[in-house]
PDB file of C-alpha atoms in Angstrom:
ATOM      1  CA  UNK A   1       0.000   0.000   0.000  1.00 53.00           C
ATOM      2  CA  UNK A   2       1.607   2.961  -0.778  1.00 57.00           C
ATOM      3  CA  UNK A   3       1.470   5.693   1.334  1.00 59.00           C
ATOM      4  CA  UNK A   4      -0.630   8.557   0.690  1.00 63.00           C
ATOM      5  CA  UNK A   5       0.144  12.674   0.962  1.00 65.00           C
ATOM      6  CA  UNK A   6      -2.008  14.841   2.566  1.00 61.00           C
ATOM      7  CA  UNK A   7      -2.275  18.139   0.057  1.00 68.00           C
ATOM      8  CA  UNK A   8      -4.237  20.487   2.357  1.00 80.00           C
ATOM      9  CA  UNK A   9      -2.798  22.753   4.167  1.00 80.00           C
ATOM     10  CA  UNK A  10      -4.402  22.628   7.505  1.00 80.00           C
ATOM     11  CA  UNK A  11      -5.255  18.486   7.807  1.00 83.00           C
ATOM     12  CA  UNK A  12      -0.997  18.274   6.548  1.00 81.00           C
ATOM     13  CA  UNK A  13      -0.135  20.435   9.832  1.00 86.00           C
ATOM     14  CA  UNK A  14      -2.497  18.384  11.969  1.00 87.00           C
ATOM     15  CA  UNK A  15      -0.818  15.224  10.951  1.00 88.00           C
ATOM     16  CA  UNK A  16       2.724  16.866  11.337  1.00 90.00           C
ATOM     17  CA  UNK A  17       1.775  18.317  14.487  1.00 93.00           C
ATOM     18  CA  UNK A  18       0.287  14.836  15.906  1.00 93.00           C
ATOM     19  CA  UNK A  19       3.784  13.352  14.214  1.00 94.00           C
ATOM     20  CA  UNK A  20       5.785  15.126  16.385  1.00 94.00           C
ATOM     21  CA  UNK A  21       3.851  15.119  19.404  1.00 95.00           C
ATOM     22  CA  UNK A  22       4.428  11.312  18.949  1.00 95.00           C
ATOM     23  CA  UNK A  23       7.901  11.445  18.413  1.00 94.00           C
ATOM     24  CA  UNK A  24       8.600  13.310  21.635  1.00 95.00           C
ATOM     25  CA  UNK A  25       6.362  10.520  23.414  1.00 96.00           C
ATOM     26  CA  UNK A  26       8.752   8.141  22.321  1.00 95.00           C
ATOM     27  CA  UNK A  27      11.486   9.733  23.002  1.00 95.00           C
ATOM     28  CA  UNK A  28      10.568  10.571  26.424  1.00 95.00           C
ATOM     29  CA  UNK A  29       9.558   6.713  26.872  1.00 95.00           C
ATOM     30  CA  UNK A  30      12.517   5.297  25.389  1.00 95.00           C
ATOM     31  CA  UNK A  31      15.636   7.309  25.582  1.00 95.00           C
ATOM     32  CA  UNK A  32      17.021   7.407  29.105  1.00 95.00           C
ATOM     33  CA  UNK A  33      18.978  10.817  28.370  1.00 94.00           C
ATOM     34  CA  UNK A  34      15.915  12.523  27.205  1.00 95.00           C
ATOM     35  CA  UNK A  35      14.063  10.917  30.686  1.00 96.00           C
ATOM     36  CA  UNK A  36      17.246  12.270  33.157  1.00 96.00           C
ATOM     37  CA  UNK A  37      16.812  15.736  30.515  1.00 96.00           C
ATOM     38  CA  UNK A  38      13.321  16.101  31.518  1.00 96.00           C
ATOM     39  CA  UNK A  39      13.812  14.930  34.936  1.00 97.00           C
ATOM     40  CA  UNK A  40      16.458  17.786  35.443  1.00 97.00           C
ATOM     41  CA  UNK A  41      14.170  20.325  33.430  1.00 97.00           C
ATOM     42  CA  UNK A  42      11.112  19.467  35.784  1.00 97.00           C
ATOM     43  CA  UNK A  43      13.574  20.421  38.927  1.00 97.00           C
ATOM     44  CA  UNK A  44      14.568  23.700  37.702  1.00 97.00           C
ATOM     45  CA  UNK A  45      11.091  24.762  36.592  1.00 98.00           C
ATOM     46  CA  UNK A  46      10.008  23.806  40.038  1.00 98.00           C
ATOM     47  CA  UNK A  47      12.935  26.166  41.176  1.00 97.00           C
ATOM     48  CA  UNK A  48      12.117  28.943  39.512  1.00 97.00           C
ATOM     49  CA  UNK A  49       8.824  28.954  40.924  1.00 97.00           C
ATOM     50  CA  UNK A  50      10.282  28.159  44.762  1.00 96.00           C
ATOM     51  CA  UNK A  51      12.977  30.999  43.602  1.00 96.00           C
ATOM     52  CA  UNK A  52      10.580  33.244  41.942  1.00 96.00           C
ATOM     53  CA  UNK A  53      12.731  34.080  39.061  1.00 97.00           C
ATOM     54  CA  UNK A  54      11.934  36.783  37.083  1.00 97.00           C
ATOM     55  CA  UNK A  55      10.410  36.883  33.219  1.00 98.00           C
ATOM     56  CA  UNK A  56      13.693  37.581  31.638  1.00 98.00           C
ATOM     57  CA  UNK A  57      14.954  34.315  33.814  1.00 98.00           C
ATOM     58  CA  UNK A  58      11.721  31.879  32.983  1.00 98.00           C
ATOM     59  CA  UNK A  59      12.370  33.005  28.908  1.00 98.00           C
ATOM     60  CA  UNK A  60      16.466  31.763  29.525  1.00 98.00           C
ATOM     61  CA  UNK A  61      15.327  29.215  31.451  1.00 98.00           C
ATOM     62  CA  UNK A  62      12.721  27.771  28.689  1.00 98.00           C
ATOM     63  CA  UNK A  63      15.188  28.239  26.021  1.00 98.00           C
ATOM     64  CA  UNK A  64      17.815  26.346  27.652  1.00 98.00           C
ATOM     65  CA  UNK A  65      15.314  23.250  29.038  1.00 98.00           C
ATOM     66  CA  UNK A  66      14.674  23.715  25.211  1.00 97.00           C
ATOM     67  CA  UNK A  67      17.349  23.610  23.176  1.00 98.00           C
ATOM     68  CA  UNK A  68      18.981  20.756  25.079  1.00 97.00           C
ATOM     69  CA  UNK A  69      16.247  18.490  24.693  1.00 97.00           C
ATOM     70  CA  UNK A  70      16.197  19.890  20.998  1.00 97.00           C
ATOM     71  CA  UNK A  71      20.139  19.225  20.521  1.00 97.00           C
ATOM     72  CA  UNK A  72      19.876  15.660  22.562  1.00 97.00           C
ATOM     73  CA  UNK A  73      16.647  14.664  20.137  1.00 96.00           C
ATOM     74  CA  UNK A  74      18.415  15.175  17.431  1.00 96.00           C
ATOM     75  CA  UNK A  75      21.881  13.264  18.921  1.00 97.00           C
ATOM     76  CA  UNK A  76      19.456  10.838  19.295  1.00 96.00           C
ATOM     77  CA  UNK A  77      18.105  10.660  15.461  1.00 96.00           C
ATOM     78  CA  UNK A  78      21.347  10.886  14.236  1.00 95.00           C
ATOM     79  CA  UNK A  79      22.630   7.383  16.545  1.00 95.00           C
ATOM     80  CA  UNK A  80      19.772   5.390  15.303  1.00 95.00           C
ATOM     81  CA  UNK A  81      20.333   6.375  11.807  1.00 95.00           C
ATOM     82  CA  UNK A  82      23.991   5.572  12.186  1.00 94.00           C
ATOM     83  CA  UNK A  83      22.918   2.440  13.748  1.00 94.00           C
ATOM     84  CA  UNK A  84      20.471   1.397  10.893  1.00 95.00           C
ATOM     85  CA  UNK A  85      22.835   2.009   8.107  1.00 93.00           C
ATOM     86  CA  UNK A  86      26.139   0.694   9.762  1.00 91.00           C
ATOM     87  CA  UNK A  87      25.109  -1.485  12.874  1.00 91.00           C
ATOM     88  CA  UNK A  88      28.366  -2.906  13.532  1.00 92.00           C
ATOM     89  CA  UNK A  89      31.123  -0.888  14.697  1.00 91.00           C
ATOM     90  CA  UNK A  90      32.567   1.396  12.015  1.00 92.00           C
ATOM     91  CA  UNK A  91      35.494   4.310  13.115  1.00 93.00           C
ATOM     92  CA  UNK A  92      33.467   6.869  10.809  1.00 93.00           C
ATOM     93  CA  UNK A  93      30.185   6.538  12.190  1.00 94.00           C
ATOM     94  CA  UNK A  94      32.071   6.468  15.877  1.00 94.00           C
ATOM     95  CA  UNK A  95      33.558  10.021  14.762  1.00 95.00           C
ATOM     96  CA  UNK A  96      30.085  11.072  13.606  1.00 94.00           C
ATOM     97  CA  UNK A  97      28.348   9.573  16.766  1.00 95.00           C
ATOM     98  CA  UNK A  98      30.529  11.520  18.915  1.00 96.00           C
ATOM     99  CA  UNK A  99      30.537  15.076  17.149  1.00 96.00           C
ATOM    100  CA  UNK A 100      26.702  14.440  17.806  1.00 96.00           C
ATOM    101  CA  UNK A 101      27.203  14.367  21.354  1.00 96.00           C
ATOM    102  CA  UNK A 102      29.736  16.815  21.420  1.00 97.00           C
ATOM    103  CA  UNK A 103      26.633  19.021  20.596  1.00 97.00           C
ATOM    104  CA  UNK A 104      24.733  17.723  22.982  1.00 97.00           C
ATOM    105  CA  UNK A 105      27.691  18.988  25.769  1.00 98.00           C
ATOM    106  CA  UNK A 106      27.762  22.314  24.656  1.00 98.00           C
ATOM    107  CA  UNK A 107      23.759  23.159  24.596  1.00 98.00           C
ATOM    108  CA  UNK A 108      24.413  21.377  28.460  1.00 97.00           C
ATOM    109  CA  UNK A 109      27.482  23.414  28.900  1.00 98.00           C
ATOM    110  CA  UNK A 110      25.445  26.606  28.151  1.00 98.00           C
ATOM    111  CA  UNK A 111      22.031  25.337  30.033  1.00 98.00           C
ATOM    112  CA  UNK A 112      24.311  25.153  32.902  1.00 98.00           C
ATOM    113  CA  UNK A 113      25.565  28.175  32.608  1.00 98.00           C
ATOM    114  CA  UNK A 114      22.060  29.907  32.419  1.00 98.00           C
ATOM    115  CA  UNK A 115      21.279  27.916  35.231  1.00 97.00           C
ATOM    116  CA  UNK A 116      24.302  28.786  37.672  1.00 97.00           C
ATOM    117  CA  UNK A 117      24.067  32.565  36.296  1.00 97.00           C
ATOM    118  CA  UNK A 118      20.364  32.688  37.577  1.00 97.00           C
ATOM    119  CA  UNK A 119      20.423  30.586  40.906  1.00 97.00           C
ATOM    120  CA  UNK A 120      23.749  30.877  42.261  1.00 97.00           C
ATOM    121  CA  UNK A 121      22.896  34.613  43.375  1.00 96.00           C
ATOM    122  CA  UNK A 122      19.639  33.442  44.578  1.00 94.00           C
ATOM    123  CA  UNK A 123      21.578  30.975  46.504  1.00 92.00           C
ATOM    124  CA  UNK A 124      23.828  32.589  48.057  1.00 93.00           C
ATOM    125  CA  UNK A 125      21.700  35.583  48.863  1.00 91.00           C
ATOM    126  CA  UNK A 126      19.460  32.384  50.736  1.00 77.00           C
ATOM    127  CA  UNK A 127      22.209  31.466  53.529  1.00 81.00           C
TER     128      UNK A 127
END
C-alpha cells in the first residue's frame, strides 16, 4: 500500500503536528537521556517557581530546558540512523556519533551556565 500525501494545508499540519507530538512521546519513553533531561528540566522549573525568578529568567530558562532536549533529540536521530545504516562498529560513524554528542555537551554546557548565572545569586543571597 503505498502511502498517501495529505495536500491540504491545515489536515498536513495536523498530521505533522500529531507526528511530532508522537515522536517526543517516544522519546521521552525510550531514551534514558531525554528521561534524566526532563527529569532535570522538571527540577529547575520547580525552582524557579520556589525561587521566583523573574520573566527575563523563565524566557532563559525555557530556552535552555529547550534547546537541550532539541540538541539531545536530534543526537538521538542521528545514533539510530547511524545504527540502521552501519550497525556494527565502524570508526566513521564512531567520529560522527561523537561530534553528535559533542553538541549535545555544549547546549548542556550553556544550560548550565544559564542555570548557575540565575540561581547561584539566589543561593547565596538564601544562607
Amino acid at each position: 500500500m503505498e502511502f498517501q500525501r495529505d495536500r491540504t494545508f491545515f489536515t498536513g499540519r495536523l498530521k505533522s503536528i500529531r507526528f511530532a507530538v508522537l515522536g517526543a512521546f517516544k522519546l521521552a519513553t525510550t531514551e534514558h537521556s531525554v528521561m534524566v533531561q526532563l527529569s532535570i528540566g522538571v527540577l529547575i522549573t520547580v525552582a524557579g517557581f520556589y525561587f521566583d525568578i523573574s520573566l527575563t529568567e523563565w524566557m532563559l530558562q525555557t530556552l535552555a530546558i529547550g534547546l537541550v532536549l532539541a540538541v539531545e533529540s536530534l543526537n538521538t536521530a542521528a545514533e539510530k540512523i547511524a545504527d540502521f545504516i552501519h550497525p556494527e562498529y565502524h570508526s566513521k560513524i564512531g567520529f560522527i556519533k561523537d561530534i553528535a554528542a559533542g553538541a549535545v555537551f555544549f547546549a548542556a554546557a550553556t544550560a548550565i551556565t544559564i542555570g548557575c548565572l540565575i540561581y547561584l545569586p539566589k543561593i547565596v543571597s538564601f544562607f
